[in-house]
């Protein structure tokens, strides 16, 4: 099978496209013929060695995939069934989706939702799944469209782009934050009413600032998240799901105890399998047909190393879809 293989030789990371035997696949109940995968920020960190994502070598990266069941020992699945996978440490500590086959636990697989094809499922992918969880966190925090503007940081990326599209479909007024001027029209086309430069937020915030946002979805962290917290309305909710700008949070307790703000962490990796189908059904229902054209760059498996470097250099907009077969 064709795969992107990460190896460590004399403490140096090596990433290459190789043909390897499918007999080397790790233990699992279900073997899947992969048709589509994606290139996420975490994948790019792993492939370029920019972040210490991979600790076991050799490793096939790729934190999500969609395809068809090739063989199964799990009675919940049958040969020929269309399935998808996001999370569960696949592509980090278990061989992942940037290969023509994967063997995984049946507990990690989700049947492809009605109304979606395998390609659309990976245009959504981990990023879209995470974005939907963030939107649901705002809903659970009581943030309604009539409450005011919702701000989305890192809006040019996969999670941010999908969050803008989802919030727009739900009737929210969205302010997008992007570090790239050339993406402003793209974000407006997805449904943002305004796009602000990241430099306005990437600074040392005051403990409290003018209340501007009813809610927020943050993919960046560090000073950007701290600034957003200082600007959130009383009883607002901020859903935090990323750390593209850093892992620190240089804030105080004041937004939380004086403005009753909720900071909701969002993890998409280990969401219980019982909850996942409902999240995917909402994604299928909400995302317009135009989203699948607007937010996607399609590449081949052979191009993934090149695009991983582009992603780290902030030269990629929206979702990067990988055609594996």
PDB file of C-alpha atoms in Angstrom:
ATOM      1  CA  UNK A   1       0.000   0.000   0.000  1.00  0.00           C
ATOM      2  CA  UNK A   2       1.111   3.566  -0.675  1.00  0.00           C
ATOM      3  CA  UNK A   3       1.688   5.618   2.446  1.00  0.00           C
ATOM      4  CA  UNK A   4       3.346   8.658   3.925  1.00  0.00           C
ATOM      5  CA  UNK A   5       5.790   7.190   6.419  1.00  0.00           C
ATOM      6  CA  UNK A   6       7.516   9.096   9.216  1.00  0.00           C
ATOM      7  CA  UNK A   7      10.748   7.583  10.484  1.00  0.00           C
ATOM      8  CA  UNK A   8      13.368   8.726  12.949  1.00  0.00           C
ATOM      9  CA  UNK A   9      16.986   8.127  11.989  1.00  0.00           C
ATOM     10  CA  UNK A  10      19.742   9.281  14.357  1.00  0.00           C
ATOM     11  CA  UNK A  11      17.286  11.658  16.057  1.00  0.00           C
ATOM     12  CA  UNK A  12      16.370  13.180  12.677  1.00  0.00           C
ATOM     13  CA  UNK A  13      12.811  13.013  11.356  1.00  0.00           C
ATOM     14  CA  UNK A  14      12.367  11.620   7.861  1.00  0.00           C
ATOM     15  CA  UNK A  15       9.088  11.931   5.937  1.00  0.00           C
ATOM     16  CA  UNK A  16       8.667  10.092   2.636  1.00  0.00           C
ATOM     17  CA  UNK A  17       6.077   8.464   0.378  1.00  0.00           C
ATOM     18  CA  UNK A  18       6.678   4.717   0.355  1.00  0.00           C
ATOM     19  CA  UNK A  19       5.105   1.448  -0.747  1.00  0.00           C
ATOM     20  CA  UNK A  20       4.848  -0.823   2.288  1.00  0.00           C
ATOM     21  CA  UNK A  21       3.123  -4.112   3.012  1.00  0.00           C
ATOM     22  CA  UNK A  22      -0.371  -3.916   4.516  1.00  0.00           C
ATOM     23  CA  UNK A  23       0.705  -6.812   6.746  1.00  0.00           C
ATOM     24  CA  UNK A  24       2.581  -4.206   8.803  1.00  0.00           C
ATOM     25  CA  UNK A  25      -0.648  -2.449   9.815  1.00  0.00           C
ATOM     26  CA  UNK A  26      -1.208  -2.396  13.584  1.00  0.00           C
ATOM     27  CA  UNK A  27      -3.721  -4.515  15.443  1.00  0.00           C
ATOM     28  CA  UNK A  28      -7.411  -3.670  15.004  1.00  0.00           C
ATOM     29  CA  UNK A  29     -10.764  -5.263  14.257  1.00  0.00           C
ATOM     30  CA  UNK A  30     -11.540  -3.360  11.043  1.00  0.00           C
ATOM     31  CA  UNK A  31      -9.395  -2.772   7.963  1.00  0.00           C
ATOM     32  CA  UNK A  32     -10.476   0.151   5.800  1.00  0.00           C
ATOM     33  CA  UNK A  33      -9.579   0.995   2.204  1.00  0.00           C
ATOM     34  CA  UNK A  34      -8.958   4.735   2.484  1.00  0.00           C
ATOM     35  CA  UNK A  35     -10.192   6.999  -0.292  1.00  0.00           C
ATOM     36  CA  UNK A  36      -9.874  10.434   1.330  1.00  0.00           C
ATOM     37  CA  UNK A  37      -7.930  11.976   4.176  1.00  0.00           C
ATOM     38  CA  UNK A  38      -7.014  15.535   5.111  1.00  0.00           C
ATOM     39  CA  UNK A  39      -4.039  17.617   6.134  1.00  0.00           C
ATOM     40  CA  UNK A  40      -4.655  19.255   9.503  1.00  0.00           C
ATOM     41  CA  UNK A  41      -2.422  21.550  11.546  1.00  0.00           C
ATOM     42  CA  UNK A  42      -1.538  18.653  13.847  1.00  0.00           C
ATOM     43  CA  UNK A  43      -0.570  16.537  10.828  1.00  0.00           C
ATOM     44  CA  UNK A  44       1.624  19.355   9.540  1.00  0.00           C
ATOM     45  CA  UNK A  45       3.357  19.642  12.909  1.00  0.00           C
ATOM     46  CA  UNK A  46       4.052  15.903  12.811  1.00  0.00           C
ATOM     47  CA  UNK A  47       5.218  15.739   9.196  1.00  0.00           C
ATOM     48  CA  UNK A  48       7.548  18.727   9.461  1.00  0.00           C
ATOM     49  CA  UNK A  49       8.786  17.855  12.954  1.00  0.00           C
ATOM     50  CA  UNK A  50       7.774  21.346  14.100  1.00  0.00           C
ATOM     51  CA  UNK A  51       5.884  19.882  17.050  1.00  0.00           C
ATOM     52  CA  UNK A  52       6.534  16.741  19.081  1.00  0.00           C
ATOM     53  CA  UNK A  53       3.351  15.035  17.965  1.00  0.00           C
ATOM     54  CA  UNK A  54       4.835  11.616  17.183  1.00  0.00           C
ATOM     55  CA  UNK A  55       6.692   9.653  19.853  1.00  0.00           C
ATOM     56  CA  UNK A  56       6.607   6.178  18.285  1.00  0.00           C
ATOM     57  CA  UNK A  57       8.306   5.442  14.970  1.00  0.00           C
ATOM     58  CA  UNK A  58       7.717   4.474  12.255  1.00  0.00           C
ATOM     59  CA  UNK A  59       4.337   6.227  12.039  1.00  0.00           C
ATOM     60  CA  UNK A  60       1.805   6.963   9.337  1.00  0.00           C
ATOM     61  CA  UNK A  61       0.275  10.370  10.153  1.00  0.00           C
ATOM     62  CA  UNK A  62      -3.229  11.507   9.277  1.00  0.00           C
ATOM     63  CA  UNK A  63      -5.708  12.121  12.081  1.00  0.00           C
ATOM     64  CA  UNK A  64      -8.786  11.373   9.975  1.00  0.00           C
ATOM     65  CA  UNK A  65      -9.943   9.413   6.936  1.00  0.00           C
ATOM     66  CA  UNK A  66     -12.955   8.096   5.074  1.00  0.00           C
ATOM     67  CA  UNK A  67     -13.279   4.956   3.019  1.00  0.00           C
ATOM     68  CA  UNK A  68     -14.800   1.503   2.658  1.00  0.00           C
ATOM     69  CA  UNK A  69     -14.545  -1.477   5.001  1.00  0.00           C
ATOM     70  CA  UNK A  70     -12.153  -4.026   3.468  1.00  0.00           C
ATOM     71  CA  UNK A  71     -12.422  -6.655   6.211  1.00  0.00           C
ATOM     72  CA  UNK A  72     -13.908  -6.760   9.677  1.00  0.00           C
ATOM     73  CA  UNK A  73     -14.049  -8.835  12.848  1.00  0.00           C
ATOM     74  CA  UNK A  74     -16.496  -6.349  14.393  1.00  0.00           C
ATOM     75  CA  UNK A  75     -20.161  -7.345  13.824  1.00  0.00           C
ATOM     76  CA  UNK A  76     -21.216  -3.661  13.829  1.00  0.00           C
ATOM     77  CA  UNK A  77     -19.573  -3.227  10.409  1.00  0.00           C
ATOM     78  CA  UNK A  78     -19.754  -5.090   7.110  1.00  0.00           C
ATOM     79  CA  UNK A  79     -17.486  -5.364   4.076  1.00  0.00           C
ATOM     80  CA  UNK A  80     -18.196  -2.578   1.619  1.00  0.00           C
ATOM     81  CA  UNK A  81     -19.644  -0.210   4.234  1.00  0.00           C
ATOM     82  CA  UNK A  82     -18.694   3.467   4.009  1.00  0.00           C
ATOM     83  CA  UNK A  83     -17.117   4.729   7.235  1.00  0.00           C
ATOM     84  CA  UNK A  84     -15.129   7.659   8.574  1.00  0.00           C
ATOM     85  CA  UNK A  85     -12.763   8.269  11.462  1.00  0.00           C
ATOM     86  CA  UNK A  86     -11.589  11.344  13.346  1.00  0.00           C
ATOM     87  CA  UNK A  87      -9.475  11.466  16.486  1.00  0.00           C
ATOM     88  CA  UNK A  88      -8.719   8.659  18.935  1.00  0.00           C
ATOM     89  CA  UNK A  89      -4.971   9.252  18.628  1.00  0.00           C
ATOM     90  CA  UNK A  90      -4.915   7.871  15.094  1.00  0.00           C
ATOM     91  CA  UNK A  91      -2.019   9.420  13.205  1.00  0.00           C
ATOM     92  CA  UNK A  92      -0.260  10.113  16.508  1.00  0.00           C
ATOM     93  CA  UNK A  93       0.179   6.805  18.320  1.00  0.00           C
ATOM     94  CA  UNK A  94      -1.664   4.501  15.888  1.00  0.00           C
ATOM     95  CA  UNK A  95      -1.040   4.431  12.142  1.00  0.00           C
ATOM     96  CA  UNK A  96      -3.334   6.955  10.472  1.00  0.00           C
ATOM     97  CA  UNK A  97      -5.106   8.083   7.352  1.00  0.00           C
ATOM     98  CA  UNK A  98      -2.328   9.197   4.991  1.00  0.00           C
ATOM     99  CA  UNK A  99      -2.110   5.729   3.435  1.00  0.00           C
ATOM    100  CA  UNK A 100      -4.203   3.496   1.218  1.00  0.00           C
ATOM    101  CA  UNK A 101      -5.287   1.321   4.139  1.00  0.00           C
ATOM    102  CA  UNK A 102      -5.742   1.554   7.907  1.00  0.00           C
ATOM    103  CA  UNK A 103      -6.547  -1.047  10.538  1.00  0.00           C
ATOM    104  CA  UNK A 104      -8.319   0.316  13.608  1.00  0.00           C
ATOM    105  CA  UNK A 105     -10.644  -0.479  16.467  1.00  0.00           C
ATOM    106  CA  UNK A 106     -14.288  -0.642  15.521  1.00  0.00           C
ATOM    107  CA  UNK A 107     -15.027   1.689  18.438  1.00  0.00           C
ATOM    108  CA  UNK A 108     -13.234   4.485  16.570  1.00  0.00           C
ATOM    109  CA  UNK A 109     -15.275   4.275  13.375  1.00  0.00           C
ATOM    110  CA  UNK A 110     -18.466   6.149  12.514  1.00  0.00           C
ATOM    111  CA  UNK A 111     -20.762   4.973   9.710  1.00  0.00           C
ATOM    112  CA  UNK A 112     -20.909   7.581   6.956  1.00  0.00           C
ATOM    113  CA  UNK A 113     -23.969   9.760   7.652  1.00  0.00           C
ATOM    114  CA  UNK A 114     -26.826   9.700   5.168  1.00  0.00           C
ATOM    115  CA  UNK A 115     -26.595  12.648   2.802  1.00  0.00           C
ATOM    116  CA  UNK A 116     -22.792  12.829   2.815  1.00  0.00           C
ATOM    117  CA  UNK A 117     -20.359  11.152   0.466  1.00  0.00           C
ATOM    118  CA  UNK A 118     -16.826  10.157   1.501  1.00  0.00           C
ATOM    119  CA  UNK A 119     -15.265  13.216  -0.121  1.00  0.00           C
ATOM    120  CA  UNK A 120     -17.622  15.644   1.614  1.00  0.00           C
ATOM    121  CA  UNK A 121     -17.011  13.897   4.929  1.00  0.00           C
ATOM    122  CA  UNK A 122     -13.307  14.655   4.693  1.00  0.00           C
ATOM    123  CA  UNK A 123     -13.834  18.223   3.478  1.00  0.00           C
ATOM    124  CA  UNK A 124     -15.507  18.536   6.871  1.00  0.00           C
ATOM    125  CA  UNK A 125     -13.069  16.175   8.620  1.00  0.00           C
ATOM    126  CA  UNK A 126     -11.610  16.699  12.067  1.00  0.00           C
ATOM    127  CA  UNK A 127     -11.664  20.471  11.608  1.00  0.00           C
ATOM    128  CA  UNK A 128     -15.372  20.585  10.820  1.00  0.00           C
ATOM    129  CA  UNK A 129     -16.184  18.111  13.558  1.00  0.00           C
ATOM    130  CA  UNK A 130     -14.318  20.315  16.031  1.00  0.00           C
ATOM    131  CA  UNK A 131     -16.055  23.442  14.715  1.00  0.00           C
ATOM    132  CA  UNK A 132     -19.474  21.860  15.248  1.00  0.00           C
ATOM    133  CA  UNK A 133     -18.538  20.941  18.817  1.00  0.00           C
ATOM    134  CA  UNK A 134     -17.507  24.574  19.395  1.00  0.00           C
ATOM    135  CA  UNK A 135     -20.821  25.857  18.033  1.00  0.00           C
ATOM    136  CA  UNK A 136     -22.660  23.400  20.276  1.00  0.00           C
ATOM    137  CA  UNK A 137     -20.640  24.675  23.248  1.00  0.00           C
ATOM    138  CA  UNK A 138     -21.879  28.207  22.512  1.00  0.00           C
ATOM    139  CA  UNK A 139     -25.450  26.919  22.271  1.00  0.00           C
ATOM    140  CA  UNK A 140     -25.068  25.048  25.565  1.00  0.00           C
ATOM    141  CA  UNK A 141     -23.763  28.295  27.103  1.00  0.00           C
ATOM    142  CA  UNK A 142     -26.996  30.009  26.098  1.00  0.00           C
ATOM    143  CA  UNK A 143     -25.499  32.168  23.334  1.00  0.00           C
ATOM    144  CA  UNK A 144     -28.276  32.981  20.856  1.00  0.00           C
ATOM    145  CA  UNK A 145     -28.038  34.925  17.583  1.00  0.00           C
ATOM    146  CA  UNK A 146     -29.890  37.860  19.139  1.00  0.00           C
ATOM    147  CA  UNK A 147     -27.292  38.172  21.934  1.00  0.00           C
ATOM    148  CA  UNK A 148     -24.802  39.972  19.680  1.00  0.00           C
ATOM    149  CA  UNK A 149     -21.655  39.365  17.646  1.00  0.00           C
ATOM    150  CA  UNK A 150     -19.741  36.097  17.858  1.00  0.00           C
ATOM    151  CA  UNK A 151     -16.029  36.317  17.039  1.00  0.00           C
ATOM    152  CA  UNK A 152     -14.035  33.509  15.419  1.00  0.00           C
ATOM    153  CA  UNK A 153     -10.239  33.614  15.599  1.00  0.00           C
ATOM    154  CA  UNK A 154      -7.932  31.799  13.186  1.00  0.00           C
ATOM    155  CA  UNK A 155     -10.865  32.068  10.814  1.00  0.00           C
ATOM    156  CA  UNK A 156      -8.871  31.299   7.653  1.00  0.00           C
ATOM    157  CA  UNK A 157      -8.001  27.815   8.926  1.00  0.00           C
ATOM    158  CA  UNK A 158     -10.051  24.642   8.719  1.00  0.00           C
ATOM    159  CA  UNK A 159     -11.810  24.919  12.089  1.00  0.00           C
ATOM    160  CA  UNK A 160     -12.345  28.666  11.766  1.00  0.00           C
ATOM    161  CA  UNK A 161     -13.675  28.499   8.195  1.00  0.00           C
ATOM    162  CA  UNK A 162     -16.178  25.801   9.071  1.00  0.00           C
ATOM    163  CA  UNK A 163     -17.218  27.615  12.260  1.00  0.00           C
ATOM    164  CA  UNK A 164     -17.955  30.767  10.250  1.00  0.00           C
ATOM    165  CA  UNK A 165     -20.060  28.775   7.775  1.00  0.00           C
ATOM    166  CA  UNK A 166     -21.973  26.957  10.530  1.00  0.00           C
ATOM    167  CA  UNK A 167     -22.662  30.090  12.582  1.00  0.00           C
ATOM    168  CA  UNK A 168     -23.842  31.891   9.454  1.00  0.00           C
ATOM    169  CA  UNK A 169     -26.325  29.116   8.676  1.00  0.00           C
ATOM    170  CA  UNK A 170     -27.648  29.381  12.243  1.00  0.00           C
ATOM    171  CA  UNK A 171     -28.230  33.112  11.905  1.00  0.00           C
ATOM    172  CA  UNK A 172     -25.388  34.485  14.037  1.00  0.00           C
ATOM    173  CA  UNK A 173     -23.619  37.772  13.337  1.00  0.00           C
ATOM    174  CA  UNK A 174     -19.977  36.781  12.891  1.00  0.00           C
ATOM    175  CA  UNK A 175     -16.760  38.748  13.154  1.00  0.00           C
ATOM    176  CA  UNK A 176     -13.790  36.823  11.771  1.00  0.00           C
ATOM    177  CA  UNK A 177     -10.151  37.336  12.759  1.00  0.00           C
ATOM    178  CA  UNK A 178      -7.438  36.506  10.254  1.00  0.00           C
ATOM    179  CA  UNK A 179      -3.753  37.245   9.913  1.00  0.00           C
ATOM    180  CA  UNK A 180      -3.982  37.297   6.117  1.00  0.00           C
ATOM    181  CA  UNK A 181      -5.505  40.255   4.283  1.00  0.00           C
ATOM    182  CA  UNK A 182      -5.959  38.208   1.104  1.00  0.00           C
ATOM    183  CA  UNK A 183      -8.503  35.952   2.863  1.00  0.00           C
ATOM    184  CA  UNK A 184     -10.969  38.691   3.787  1.00  0.00           C
ATOM    185  CA  UNK A 185     -13.243  38.198   0.751  1.00  0.00           C
ATOM    186  CA  UNK A 186     -13.181  34.439   1.301  1.00  0.00           C
ATOM    187  CA  UNK A 187     -14.373  34.839   4.903  1.00  0.00           C
ATOM    188  CA  UNK A 188     -17.079  37.293   3.902  1.00  0.00           C
ATOM    189  CA  UNK A 189     -18.291  34.758   1.320  1.00  0.00           C
ATOM    190  CA  UNK A 190     -18.597  32.137   4.078  1.00  0.00           C
ATOM    191  CA  UNK A 191     -20.862  34.439   6.084  1.00  0.00           C
ATOM    192  CA  UNK A 192     -18.706  36.747   8.202  1.00  0.00           C
ATOM    193  CA  UNK A 193     -20.054  40.321   8.390  1.00  0.00           C
ATOM    194  CA  UNK A 194     -16.614  41.781   9.152  1.00  0.00           C
ATOM    195  CA  UNK A 195     -12.984  40.636   9.173  1.00  0.00           C
ATOM    196  CA  UNK A 196     -10.464  42.057  11.645  1.00  0.00           C
ATOM    197  CA  UNK A 197      -6.658  41.706  11.515  1.00  0.00           C
ATOM    198  CA  UNK A 198      -5.065  39.358  14.035  1.00  0.00           C
ATOM    199  CA  UNK A 199      -2.643  42.091  15.136  1.00  0.00           C
ATOM    200  CA  UNK A 200      -5.510  43.812  16.959  1.00  0.00           C
ATOM    201  CA  UNK A 201      -5.693  40.819  19.323  1.00  0.00           C
ATOM    202  CA  UNK A 202      -2.147  39.497  19.429  1.00  0.00           C
ATOM    203  CA  UNK A 203      -1.009  41.837  22.216  1.00  0.00           C
ATOM    204  CA  UNK A 204      -0.869  41.985  26.000  1.00  0.00           C
ATOM    205  CA  UNK A 205      -4.492  42.472  27.070  1.00  0.00           C
ATOM    206  CA  UNK A 206      -5.812  44.502  29.961  1.00  0.00           C
ATOM    207  CA  UNK A 207      -7.667  42.462  32.626  1.00  0.00           C
ATOM    208  CA  UNK A 208     -10.985  43.820  31.334  1.00  0.00           C
ATOM    209  CA  UNK A 209     -11.765  45.720  28.151  1.00  0.00           C
ATOM    210  CA  UNK A 210     -14.878  47.025  26.414  1.00  0.00           C
ATOM    211  CA  UNK A 211     -17.534  44.315  26.082  1.00  0.00           C
ATOM    212  CA  UNK A 212     -17.770  43.448  22.385  1.00  0.00           C
ATOM    213  CA  UNK A 213     -18.571  39.756  21.927  1.00  0.00           C
ATOM    214  CA  UNK A 214     -21.550  37.671  22.987  1.00  0.00           C
ATOM    215  CA  UNK A 215     -19.456  34.586  22.387  1.00  0.00           C
ATOM    216  CA  UNK A 216     -16.291  33.392  20.708  1.00  0.00           C
ATOM    217  CA  UNK A 217     -14.639  30.412  19.072  1.00  0.00           C
ATOM    218  CA  UNK A 218     -10.872  30.553  19.507  1.00  0.00           C
ATOM    219  CA  UNK A 219      -8.377  28.374  17.651  1.00  0.00           C
ATOM    220  CA  UNK A 220      -5.271  30.383  18.537  1.00  0.00           C
ATOM    221  CA  UNK A 221      -4.734  30.627  22.313  1.00  0.00           C
ATOM    222  CA  UNK A 222      -2.174  32.799  24.125  1.00  0.00           C
ATOM    223  CA  UNK A 223      -2.616  36.603  23.874  1.00  0.00           C
ATOM    224  CA  UNK A 224      -5.396  36.307  21.300  1.00  0.00           C
ATOM    225  CA  UNK A 225      -7.555  34.211  23.618  1.00  0.00           C
ATOM    226  CA  UNK A 226      -6.714  36.418  26.595  1.00  0.00           C
ATOM    227  CA  UNK A 227      -7.779  39.532  24.661  1.00  0.00           C
ATOM    228  CA  UNK A 228     -11.032  37.890  23.564  1.00  0.00           C
ATOM    229  CA  UNK A 229     -11.835  36.951  27.173  1.00  0.00           C
ATOM    230  CA  UNK A 230     -11.284  40.544  28.299  1.00  0.00           C
ATOM    231  CA  UNK A 231     -13.737  41.741  25.628  1.00  0.00           C
ATOM    232  CA  UNK A 232     -16.544  39.202  26.099  1.00  0.00           C
ATOM    233  CA  UNK A 233     -19.993  40.276  27.300  1.00  0.00           C
ATOM    234  CA  UNK A 234     -21.325  39.477  30.738  1.00  0.00           C
ATOM    235  CA  UNK A 235     -22.396  35.785  30.818  1.00  0.00           C
ATOM    236  CA  UNK A 236     -20.703  35.147  27.492  1.00  0.00           C
ATOM    237  CA  UNK A 237     -19.160  31.835  26.445  1.00  0.00           C
ATOM    238  CA  UNK A 238     -15.771  31.328  24.787  1.00  0.00           C
ATOM    239  CA  UNK A 239     -15.088  27.939  23.195  1.00  0.00           C
ATOM    240  CA  UNK A 240     -11.341  27.253  22.986  1.00  0.00           C
ATOM    241  CA  UNK A 241     -10.105  24.433  20.773  1.00  0.00           C
ATOM    242  CA  UNK A 242      -6.663  25.359  19.443  1.00  0.00           C
ATOM    243  CA  UNK A 243      -3.162  26.552  20.221  1.00  0.00           C
ATOM    244  CA  UNK A 244      -1.817  27.772  16.897  1.00  0.00           C
ATOM    245  CA  UNK A 245      -0.566  30.930  18.628  1.00  0.00           C
ATOM    246  CA  UNK A 246       0.802  29.262  21.754  1.00  0.00           C
ATOM    247  CA  UNK A 247      -0.160  27.260  24.813  1.00  0.00           C
ATOM    248  CA  UNK A 248      -0.081  30.076  27.379  1.00  0.00           C
ATOM    249  CA  UNK A 249      -3.088  32.017  28.654  1.00  0.00           C
ATOM    250  CA  UNK A 250      -1.883  35.371  30.041  1.00  0.00           C
ATOM    251  CA  UNK A 251      -5.116  36.517  31.672  1.00  0.00           C
ATOM    252  CA  UNK A 252      -6.578  37.106  35.153  1.00  0.00           C
ATOM    253  CA  UNK A 253      -9.615  35.763  36.964  1.00  0.00           C
ATOM    254  CA  UNK A 254     -11.433  39.069  36.427  1.00  0.00           C
ATOM    255  CA  UNK A 255     -13.379  38.146  33.245  1.00  0.00           C
ATOM    256  CA  UNK A 256     -14.666  35.047  35.010  1.00  0.00           C
ATOM    257  CA  UNK A 257     -15.637  36.463  38.411  1.00  0.00           C
ATOM    258  CA  UNK A 258     -16.702  39.986  37.378  1.00  0.00           C
ATOM    259  CA  UNK A 259     -18.407  39.181  34.062  1.00  0.00           C
ATOM    260  CA  UNK A 260     -19.515  35.611  34.699  1.00  0.00           C
ATOM    261  CA  UNK A 261     -17.777  34.410  31.533  1.00  0.00           C
ATOM    262  CA  UNK A 262     -17.525  30.722  30.699  1.00  0.00           C
ATOM    263  CA  UNK A 263     -14.330  29.410  29.074  1.00  0.00           C
ATOM    264  CA  UNK A 264     -15.271  26.070  27.556  1.00  0.00           C
ATOM    265  CA  UNK A 265     -12.498  23.793  26.376  1.00  0.00           C
ATOM    266  CA  UNK A 266     -13.388  21.696  23.325  1.00  0.00           C
ATOM    267  CA  UNK A 267     -11.718  18.352  22.625  1.00  0.00           C
ATOM    268  CA  UNK A 268     -12.629  16.404  19.492  1.00  0.00           C
ATOM    269  CA  UNK A 269     -10.223  13.480  19.904  1.00  0.00           C
ATOM    270  CA  UNK A 270     -12.015  11.351  22.492  1.00  0.00           C
ATOM    271  CA  UNK A 271     -15.638  12.387  22.032  1.00  0.00           C
ATOM    272  CA  UNK A 272     -17.684   9.281  22.961  1.00  0.00           C
ATOM    273  CA  UNK A 273     -18.698   7.207  19.958  1.00  0.00           C
ATOM    274  CA  UNK A 274     -22.345   7.451  21.059  1.00  0.00           C
ATOM    275  CA  UNK A 275     -22.284  11.252  20.627  1.00  0.00           C
ATOM    276  CA  UNK A 276     -20.523  11.400  17.267  1.00  0.00           C
ATOM    277  CA  UNK A 277     -23.368  10.456  14.872  1.00  0.00           C
ATOM    278  CA  UNK A 278     -25.527  13.346  16.128  1.00  0.00           C
ATOM    279  CA  UNK A 279     -22.660  15.810  15.566  1.00  0.00           C
ATOM    280  CA  UNK A 280     -22.168  14.530  12.014  1.00  0.00           C
ATOM    281  CA  UNK A 281     -25.898  14.708  11.304  1.00  0.00           C
ATOM    282  CA  UNK A 282     -25.920  18.383  12.278  1.00  0.00           C
ATOM    283  CA  UNK A 283     -22.930  19.053  10.036  1.00  0.00           C
ATOM    284  CA  UNK A 284     -24.645  17.340   7.111  1.00  0.00           C
ATOM    285  CA  UNK A 285     -27.832  19.344   7.701  1.00  0.00           C
ATOM    286  CA  UNK A 286     -26.254  22.767   8.263  1.00  0.00           C
ATOM    287  CA  UNK A 287     -23.410  23.111   5.776  1.00  0.00           C
ATOM    288  CA  UNK A 288     -24.553  24.498   2.418  1.00  0.00           C
ATOM    289  CA  UNK A 289     -23.495  22.913  -0.858  1.00  0.00           C
ATOM    290  CA  UNK A 290     -21.355  25.970  -1.593  1.00  0.00           C
ATOM    291  CA  UNK A 291     -19.145  25.235   1.423  1.00  0.00           C
ATOM    292  CA  UNK A 292     -17.653  22.168  -0.235  1.00  0.00           C
ATOM    293  CA  UNK A 293     -16.353  24.309  -3.101  1.00  0.00           C
ATOM    294  CA  UNK A 294     -15.400  27.459  -1.175  1.00  0.00           C
ATOM    295  CA  UNK A 295     -13.348  25.974   1.633  1.00  0.00           C
ATOM    296  CA  UNK A 296     -11.319  23.218  -0.019  1.00  0.00           C
ATOM    297  CA  UNK A 297      -7.966  22.685  -1.697  1.00  0.00           C
ATOM    298  CA  UNK A 298      -7.599  19.148  -3.055  1.00  0.00           C
ATOM    299  CA  UNK A 299      -4.155  17.548  -3.223  1.00  0.00           C
ATOM    300  CA  UNK A 300      -2.746  14.062  -3.778  1.00  0.00           C
ATOM    301  CA  UNK A 301      -0.947  11.912  -1.239  1.00  0.00           C
ATOM    302  CA  UNK A 302       2.309  12.730  -3.058  1.00  0.00           C
ATOM    303  CA  UNK A 303       1.804  16.454  -2.298  1.00  0.00           C
ATOM    304  CA  UNK A 304       1.225  16.150   1.445  1.00  0.00           C
ATOM    305  CA  UNK A 305       4.810  16.871   2.545  1.00  0.00           C
ATOM    306  CA  UNK A 306       4.919  20.006   0.387  1.00  0.00           C
ATOM    307  CA  UNK A 307       1.583  21.228   1.747  1.00  0.00           C
ATOM    308  CA  UNK A 308       2.513  20.402   5.341  1.00  0.00           C
ATOM    309  CA  UNK A 309       5.314  22.931   5.039  1.00  0.00           C
ATOM    310  CA  UNK A 310       2.923  25.456   3.471  1.00  0.00           C
ATOM    311  CA  UNK A 311       0.458  24.961   6.324  1.00  0.00           C
ATOM    312  CA  UNK A 312       3.131  25.625   8.951  1.00  0.00           C
ATOM    313  CA  UNK A 313       4.124  28.761   7.011  1.00  0.00           C
ATOM    314  CA  UNK A 314       0.475  29.979   7.108  1.00  0.00           C
ATOM    315  CA  UNK A 315       0.177  29.721   3.331  1.00  0.00           C
ATOM    316  CA  UNK A 316      -2.936  27.498   3.262  1.00  0.00           C
ATOM    317  CA  UNK A 317      -6.552  28.665   3.449  1.00  0.00           C
ATOM    318  CA  UNK A 318      -9.478  26.525   4.594  1.00  0.00           C
ATOM    319  CA  UNK A 319      -9.410  22.756   4.332  1.00  0.00           C
ATOM    320  CA  UNK A 320      -6.752  20.652   2.596  1.00  0.00           C
ATOM    321  CA  UNK A 321      -8.343  17.483   1.234  1.00  0.00           C
ATOM    322  CA  UNK A 322      -6.050  14.557   0.380  1.00  0.00           C
ATOM    323  CA  UNK A 323      -7.086  12.204  -2.417  1.00  0.00           C
ATOM    324  CA  UNK A 324      -5.488   8.928  -1.373  1.00  0.00           C
ATOM    325  CA  UNK A 325      -6.695   6.712  -4.252  1.00  0.00           C
TER     326      UNK A 325
END
